[in-house]
Amino acid sequence: MDWTKRARRAVLNMKPYIPGKPIEQVQRELGLDRVFKLASNENPLGPSPRALERVREVLSESHRYPDDTYTSLRQALAQRLKVEPEMILLGRGSDEILLHIVQTFIEEGDRVVFSKPSFAMYDILSCLMGAQRIAVPLAGFRHDLKALADVATPETKVLFLDSPNNPTGTIITNRELESFFDKIPEGPLLVLDEAYQEFVEADDYHDGVAYVKEGRPVIVLRTFSKAYGLAGFRIGYGIADPELVRLIARVREPFNVSSLAVAAALGALEDDDFLNQVRQVVWNGKKRLYQKLNELGLFFVESQANFVLIDAGVDCREVSRRLQERGFIVRPCDIFGL
Ligand SMILES: *Cc1c(COP(=O)(O)O)cnc(C)c1O
């Protein structure tokens, strides 16, 4: 039986996500003890201790399904963001919310717009739904908002924007976003992916939640995977108009987020000291890295996130391979077409 003949065309057309190499694999393959993984933008300080404490407290209740309304966490997030709990949507990572968005809105042939390069899942998930994907090249390593506005037609279903952008770490400023809203027609849902929001130092960064409160056509995505160090738990959230939240939640399967992930997130939200410590480590680390890169005369893009895009001046796959031999897993950015 040739199963590929029976698969959906979209599945065969899709180029699957390439994750960063796991530490254990590099240890095994190269016989290394100490391996540092920099390829997945994970938290160098690990999870917050308070998050782990909370998880231990609920472990013995693991025979129960989670509370499917997820009221406690939605309330905690709502309080923090000064919105209503009905405006919060939880997902198994913000990845799952991206999936739910495309499942809610995209029929085969529908138009979807995003930047190239930007977070790989926008392309992958849109492809899976059979969408017509319009990828607009970055300009000067930043979103080309003018070009994006030009292709965002009223029929465009979804427009994905990551700010900070993955893989450059550049942001859209508040003023740029404001005028972008004025330029795009009514129709597209803007998915404003703020996965690295907690790391942003720039004071002209947008406040996505404020746009949601103003009633703009936008859903803001955040995650516990990066600054909160909970990537392994798989938990993220969206902030949007209650009606939009209810609509997208229709495609969510019951109990999509585990009770352990909820407990971890609640604990992390109580641990501002940890978050501040993480920020400081990342900010100081970037400063040191920039200094060393300047000494080496290597070009890099100044990043508002917890990763830095560097032009090593030679084949990045070779650089990646040699760094790996020394126990450093980095992301060769040829996979982004760079
Ligand atoms: C890491 C990342 C995500 C996904 O994070 P989850 O672990 O699924 O919450 C979303 N968007 C961007 C831009 C990312 O880099």
Short mmCIF file of C-alpha atoms and ligand atoms in Angstrom, two decimals:
data_model
loop_
_atom_site.label_atom_id
_atom_site.label_comp_id
_atom_site.label_asym_id
_atom_site.label_seq_id
_atom_site.Cartn_x
_atom_site.Cartn_y
_atom_site.Cartn_z
CA MET A 1 0.00 0.00 0.00
CA ASP A 2 1.36 3.39 -0.97
CA TRP A 3 0.01 5.47 1.87
CA THR A 4 1.28 8.74 0.41
CA LYS A 5 -1.23 8.29 -2.44
CA ARG A 6 -4.02 8.35 0.13
CA ALA A 7 -2.69 11.32 2.14
CA ARG A 8 -4.06 14.84 1.73
CA ARG A 9 -2.13 16.84 -0.85
CA ALA A 10 -1.52 19.60 1.69
CA VAL A 11 0.24 17.14 3.98
CA LEU A 12 2.63 16.12 1.22
CA ASN A 13 3.24 19.74 0.19
CA MET A 14 4.13 20.77 3.73
CA LYS A 15 7.76 21.09 4.81
CA PRO A 16 7.78 19.87 8.43
CA TYR A 17 9.24 22.00 11.24
CA ILE A 18 12.94 21.41 11.93
CA PRO A 19 13.52 21.57 15.69
CA GLY A 20 16.87 22.41 17.29
CA LYS A 21 18.98 19.30 17.93
CA PRO A 22 18.36 17.74 21.37
CA ILE A 23 21.21 17.88 23.89
CA GLU A 24 21.17 14.09 24.49
CA GLN A 25 21.60 13.38 20.78
CA VAL A 26 24.66 15.63 20.49
CA GLN A 27 26.13 14.11 23.67
CA ARG A 28 25.62 10.61 22.27
CA GLU A 29 26.84 11.33 18.74
CA LEU A 30 29.91 13.31 19.71
CA GLY A 31 30.69 11.74 23.10
CA LEU A 32 30.50 15.11 24.85
CA ASP A 33 29.65 15.66 28.51
CA ARG A 34 28.83 19.34 28.52
CA VAL A 35 26.51 20.52 25.79
CA PHE A 36 24.86 23.94 25.61
CA LYS A 37 21.71 24.27 23.54
CA LEU A 38 21.19 27.75 22.11
CA ALA A 39 19.07 26.67 19.15
CA SER A 40 15.56 26.81 20.61
CA ASN A 41 15.62 30.08 22.56
CA GLU A 42 15.07 28.22 25.82
CA ASN A 43 15.60 29.70 29.25
CA PRO A 44 19.19 29.45 30.57
CA LEU A 45 17.95 29.59 34.19
CA GLY A 46 15.51 26.69 33.86
CA PRO A 47 11.95 26.84 35.16
CA SER A 48 10.96 29.14 38.02
CA PRO A 49 11.29 27.32 41.39
CA ARG A 50 7.81 28.53 42.35
CA ALA A 51 6.41 26.91 39.19
CA LEU A 52 7.95 23.56 40.15
CA GLU A 53 6.59 23.87 43.68
CA ARG A 54 3.07 24.39 42.32
CA VAL A 55 3.44 21.37 40.05
CA ARG A 56 4.50 19.16 42.98
CA GLU A 57 1.42 20.29 44.90
CA VAL A 58 -0.96 19.07 42.18
CA LEU A 59 0.85 15.89 41.06
CA SER A 60 -1.23 13.63 43.31
CA GLU A 61 -4.39 14.90 41.60
CA SER A 62 -3.16 13.68 38.22
CA HIS A 63 -5.87 11.00 37.99
CA ARG A 64 -8.38 13.86 37.47
CA TYR A 65 -9.02 15.66 34.22
CA PRO A 66 -8.18 19.37 34.36
CA ASP A 67 -10.91 21.96 34.95
CA ASP A 68 -11.83 22.48 31.31
CA THR A 69 -12.85 26.12 31.87
CA TYR A 70 -9.30 26.79 33.10
CA THR A 71 -10.81 29.52 35.27
CA SER A 72 -7.95 29.90 37.76
CA LEU A 73 -5.27 30.59 35.18
CA ARG A 74 -7.49 32.67 32.92
CA GLN A 75 -8.39 34.79 35.94
CA ALA A 76 -4.77 35.17 37.01
CA LEU A 77 -3.76 36.23 33.50
CA ALA A 78 -6.75 38.54 33.14
CA GLN A 79 -5.92 40.26 36.39
CA ARG A 80 -2.34 40.78 35.34
CA LEU A 81 -3.27 42.11 31.89
CA LYS A 82 -6.28 44.11 33.14
CA VAL A 83 -8.70 42.35 30.79
CA GLU A 84 -11.70 40.05 31.31
CA PRO A 85 -11.04 36.30 31.76
CA GLU A 86 -13.34 35.74 28.74
CA MET A 87 -10.63 37.40 26.65
CA ILE A 88 -8.06 34.71 27.46
CA LEU A 89 -7.56 31.56 25.39
CA LEU A 90 -5.18 28.81 26.53
CA GLY A 91 -3.25 26.44 24.31
CA ARG A 92 -0.71 23.65 24.42
CA GLY A 93 1.95 26.21 23.66
CA SER A 94 1.11 29.19 21.48
CA ASP A 95 1.74 26.71 18.65
CA GLU A 96 -1.60 25.09 19.38
CA ILE A 97 -3.39 28.44 19.35
CA LEU A 98 -1.88 29.10 15.92
CA LEU A 99 -3.30 25.75 14.83
CA HIS A 100 -6.72 26.61 16.25
CA ILE A 101 -6.69 29.96 14.45
CA VAL A 102 -6.02 28.41 11.04
CA GLN A 103 -8.55 25.62 11.70
CA THR A 104 -11.16 28.24 12.57
CA PHE A 105 -10.65 30.54 9.61
CA ILE A 106 -8.90 28.93 6.67
CA GLU A 107 -10.58 27.04 3.89
CA GLU A 108 -8.60 25.65 0.97
CA GLY A 109 -7.37 28.46 -1.27
CA ASP A 110 -7.86 31.22 1.33
CA ARG A 111 -5.20 33.89 1.41
CA VAL A 112 -2.75 34.16 4.30
CA VAL A 113 0.05 36.72 4.68
CA PHE A 114 3.27 36.63 6.71
CA SER A 115 6.89 37.77 6.52
CA LYS A 116 9.79 35.73 5.24
CA PRO A 117 11.61 34.75 7.36
CA SER A 118 9.33 34.69 10.36
CA PHE A 119 8.17 31.96 12.76
CA ALA A 120 8.10 28.76 10.69
CA MET A 121 4.72 27.54 11.98
CA TYR A 122 2.78 30.29 10.15
CA ASP A 123 3.83 28.79 6.83
CA ILE A 124 3.55 25.17 7.95
CA LEU A 125 0.07 25.42 9.47
CA SER A 126 -1.31 27.56 6.62
CA CYS A 127 0.07 25.04 4.15
CA LEU A 128 -1.60 22.23 6.06
CA MET A 129 -4.96 23.97 5.64
CA GLY A 130 -4.34 24.37 1.90
CA ALA A 131 -4.08 28.16 2.12
CA GLN A 132 -2.65 30.43 -0.53
CA ARG A 133 0.44 31.69 1.27
CA ILE A 134 1.88 35.14 0.55
CA ALA A 135 5.35 35.50 2.09
CA VAL A 136 6.71 39.04 2.11
CA PRO A 137 10.51 39.38 2.47
CA LEU A 138 11.83 41.34 5.46
CA ALA A 139 13.48 44.66 4.60
CA GLY A 140 16.67 45.41 6.49
CA PHE A 141 15.90 42.46 8.83
CA ARG A 142 12.59 44.09 9.82
CA HIS A 143 8.98 43.49 8.84
CA ASP A 144 8.23 45.39 5.63
CA LEU A 145 4.92 46.79 6.82
CA LYS A 146 4.30 48.76 3.65
CA ALA A 147 4.70 45.68 1.46
CA LEU A 148 2.62 43.63 3.91
CA ALA A 149 -0.18 46.22 3.81
CA ASP A 150 -0.06 46.15 0.00
CA VAL A 151 -0.82 42.41 -0.15
CA ALA A 152 -3.30 42.36 2.75
CA THR A 153 -6.52 42.35 0.72
CA PRO A 154 -10.01 42.38 2.31
CA GLU A 155 -10.24 38.67 1.40
CA THR A 156 -7.03 37.86 3.30
CA LYS A 157 -8.11 35.68 6.21
CA VAL A 158 -5.08 35.85 8.50
CA LEU A 159 -2.01 38.04 8.74
CA PHE A 160 0.75 36.73 11.02
CA LEU A 161 3.24 39.15 12.58
CA ASP A 162 5.88 38.12 15.10
CA SER A 163 7.33 41.00 17.06
CA PRO A 164 10.08 40.41 18.11
CA ASN A 165 10.55 38.57 14.85
CA ASN A 166 11.98 35.04 14.90
CA PRO A 167 14.81 34.74 13.69
CA THR A 168 16.00 38.39 13.68
CA GLY A 169 14.78 39.65 17.08
CA THR A 170 13.63 42.97 15.60
CA ILE A 171 10.38 44.59 16.72
CA ILE A 172 7.61 46.64 15.19
CA THR A 173 7.28 49.98 16.97
CA ASN A 174 4.01 51.18 18.39
CA ARG A 175 3.79 53.99 15.87
CA GLU A 176 4.49 51.62 12.95
CA LEU A 177 1.76 49.26 14.10
CA GLU A 178 -0.68 52.11 14.57
CA SER A 179 -0.22 53.31 10.99
CA PHE A 180 -0.27 49.70 9.75
CA PHE A 181 -3.76 49.33 11.20
CA ASP A 182 -4.79 52.46 9.29
CA LYS A 183 -3.43 51.03 6.03
CA ILE A 184 -4.90 47.52 6.05
CA PRO A 185 -8.48 46.99 4.89
CA GLU A 186 -11.20 45.47 7.02
CA GLY A 187 -11.05 41.67 6.74
CA PRO A 188 -7.77 40.11 7.86
CA LEU A 189 -7.34 38.91 11.44
CA LEU A 190 -3.96 40.15 12.65
CA VAL A 191 -2.16 37.54 14.75
CA LEU A 192 0.34 39.54 16.77
CA ASP A 193 2.79 36.98 18.13
CA GLU A 194 4.54 38.41 21.20
CA ALA A 195 6.39 35.22 22.20
CA TYR A 196 9.42 37.27 23.33
CA GLN A 197 7.51 40.25 24.75
CA GLU A 198 9.07 39.89 28.21
CA PHE A 199 12.57 40.44 26.82
CA VAL A 200 11.89 43.68 24.95
CA GLU A 201 13.91 46.65 26.20
CA ALA A 202 12.88 49.21 23.56
CA ASP A 203 10.48 51.81 24.94
CA ASP A 204 8.64 52.22 21.61
CA TYR A 205 7.44 48.59 21.60
CA HIS A 206 3.73 48.08 20.95
CA ASP A 207 1.26 47.13 23.63
CA GLY A 208 -0.72 44.48 21.74
CA VAL A 209 -3.22 44.05 24.57
CA ALA A 210 -4.13 47.75 24.32
CA TYR A 211 -5.05 47.20 20.66
CA VAL A 212 -7.28 44.28 21.65
CA LYS A 213 -9.00 46.48 24.23
CA GLU A 214 -9.54 49.17 21.57
CA GLY A 215 -11.45 46.62 19.50
CA ARG A 216 -8.91 46.28 16.70
CA PRO A 217 -9.03 43.05 14.63
CA VAL A 218 -6.15 41.44 16.49
CA ILE A 219 -5.34 38.44 18.64
CA VAL A 220 -2.17 38.69 20.75
CA LEU A 221 -0.23 35.49 21.42
CA ARG A 222 2.09 34.97 24.39
CA THR A 223 3.84 31.93 25.79
CA PHE A 224 5.27 30.47 28.98
CA SER A 225 7.95 28.70 26.94
CA LYS A 226 10.57 31.40 26.71
CA ALA A 227 10.92 33.98 29.51
CA TYR A 228 9.08 31.77 32.04
CA GLY A 229 11.18 28.71 31.20
CA LEU A 230 8.28 26.26 30.84
CA ALA A 231 8.83 25.07 27.25
CA GLY A 232 8.53 21.39 28.22
CA PHE A 233 5.11 21.89 29.80
CA ARG A 234 3.67 23.28 26.54
CA ILE A 235 1.52 26.21 27.56
CA GLY A 236 0.74 29.52 25.90
CA TYR A 237 -2.17 31.96 25.73
CA GLY A 238 -4.01 34.31 23.45
CA ILE A 239 -5.73 37.61 24.24
CA ALA A 240 -8.64 38.68 22.05
CA ASP A 241 -12.21 39.91 21.97
CA PRO A 242 -14.46 37.45 23.92
CA GLU A 243 -16.46 36.65 20.79
CA LEU A 244 -13.30 35.75 18.89
CA VAL A 245 -12.07 33.67 21.84
CA ARG A 246 -15.35 31.71 21.91
CA LEU A 247 -15.20 31.14 18.15
CA ILE A 248 -11.63 29.84 18.15
CA ALA A 249 -12.32 27.74 21.25
CA ARG A 250 -14.89 25.74 19.24
CA VAL A 251 -12.08 23.80 17.56
CA ARG A 252 -10.19 23.19 20.81
CA GLU A 253 -10.47 19.63 22.10
CA PRO A 254 -11.50 19.31 25.76
CA PHE A 255 -8.67 19.37 28.33
CA ASN A 256 -6.14 20.52 25.73
CA VAL A 257 -3.85 21.99 28.41
CA SER A 258 -2.64 19.65 31.16
CA SER A 259 -3.24 20.39 34.83
CA LEU A 260 0.52 20.26 35.44
CA ALA A 261 1.08 22.96 32.82
CA VAL A 262 -1.64 25.10 34.42
CA ALA A 263 -0.05 24.71 37.86
CA ALA A 264 3.37 25.57 36.46
CA ALA A 265 2.00 28.68 34.77
CA LEU A 266 0.21 29.83 37.94
CA GLY A 267 3.43 29.40 39.89
CA ALA A 268 5.47 31.24 37.26
CA LEU A 269 3.07 34.18 37.36
CA GLU A 270 3.67 34.47 41.12
CA ASP A 271 7.43 34.62 40.60
CA ASP A 272 8.31 38.11 39.39
CA ASP A 273 11.76 37.86 40.99
CA PHE A 274 12.58 34.96 38.70
CA LEU A 275 11.33 36.78 35.62
CA ASN A 276 13.42 39.83 36.46
CA GLN A 277 16.46 37.64 37.02
CA VAL A 278 15.94 35.97 33.62
CA ARG A 279 15.66 39.33 31.90
CA GLN A 280 18.82 40.60 33.53
CA VAL A 281 20.80 37.49 32.55
CA VAL A 282 19.62 37.77 28.93
CA TRP A 283 20.22 41.53 28.71
CA ASN A 284 23.71 41.29 30.22
CA GLY A 285 24.52 38.26 28.08
CA LYS A 286 23.54 40.05 24.90
CA LYS A 287 25.70 43.04 25.77
CA ARG A 288 28.73 40.79 26.27
CA LEU A 289 28.00 38.86 23.10
CA TYR A 290 27.65 42.08 21.06
CA GLN A 291 30.98 43.30 22.40
CA LYS A 292 32.75 40.07 21.45
CA LEU A 293 31.09 39.98 18.02
CA ASN A 294 32.22 43.55 17.38
CA GLU A 295 35.76 42.59 18.38
CA LEU A 296 35.57 39.74 15.85
CA GLY A 297 34.16 42.11 13.25
CA LEU A 298 31.08 39.94 12.69
CA PHE A 299 27.77 41.38 11.57
CA PHE A 300 24.78 40.71 13.81
CA VAL A 301 21.24 42.04 14.13
CA GLU A 302 20.49 43.84 17.40
CA SER A 303 17.84 41.72 19.04
CA GLN A 304 14.97 42.53 21.40
CA ALA A 305 14.59 38.82 22.16
CA ASN A 306 16.72 36.14 23.85
CA PHE A 307 18.57 35.10 20.67
CA VAL A 308 20.86 36.83 18.19
CA LEU A 309 21.14 36.39 14.42
CA ILE A 310 24.80 36.48 13.39
CA ASP A 311 26.37 36.53 9.94
CA ALA A 312 29.44 34.38 10.44
CA GLY A 313 30.70 35.38 6.99
CA VAL A 314 31.14 31.73 5.97
CA ASP A 315 28.80 28.75 5.38
CA CYS A 316 26.55 28.66 8.44
CA ARG A 317 26.16 24.89 8.31
CA GLU A 318 29.91 24.53 8.69
CA VAL A 319 29.92 26.98 11.61
CA SER A 320 27.08 25.09 13.22
CA ARG A 321 28.84 21.74 12.76
CA ARG A 322 32.09 22.98 14.28
CA LEU A 323 30.37 24.66 17.21
CA GLN A 324 28.51 21.43 17.82
CA GLU A 325 31.78 19.54 18.05
CA ARG A 326 32.63 21.92 20.88
CA GLY A 327 29.31 21.34 22.60
CA PHE A 328 27.32 24.34 21.37
CA ILE A 329 24.08 23.71 19.51
CA VAL A 330 23.16 26.73 17.38
CA ARG A 331 20.59 27.17 14.62
CA PRO A 332 22.07 27.32 11.10
CA CYS A 333 19.83 29.92 9.48
CA ASP A 334 19.96 28.54 5.95
CA ILE A 335 16.69 26.87 6.99
CA PHE A 336 15.22 30.41 7.00
CA GLY A 337 16.61 31.04 3.52
CA LEU A 338 19.39 33.23 4.90
C1 LIG B 1 8.83 29.83 20.35
C2 LIG B 1 7.85 30.58 19.56
C3 LIG B 1 6.48 30.31 19.61
C4 LIG B 1 5.89 29.04 20.17
O1 LIG B 1 6.05 28.83 21.45
P1 LIG B 1 5.23 27.70 22.22
O2 LIG B 1 6.28 26.91 22.89
O3 LIG B 1 4.43 26.89 21.25
O4 LIG B 1 4.36 28.48 23.14
C5 LIG B 1 5.60 31.13 18.95
N1 LIG B 1 6.04 32.17 18.23
C6 LIG B 1 7.34 32.46 18.12
C7 LIG B 1 7.77 33.64 17.31
C8 LIG B 1 8.30 31.66 18.76
O5 LIG B 1 9.59 31.91 18.58
#
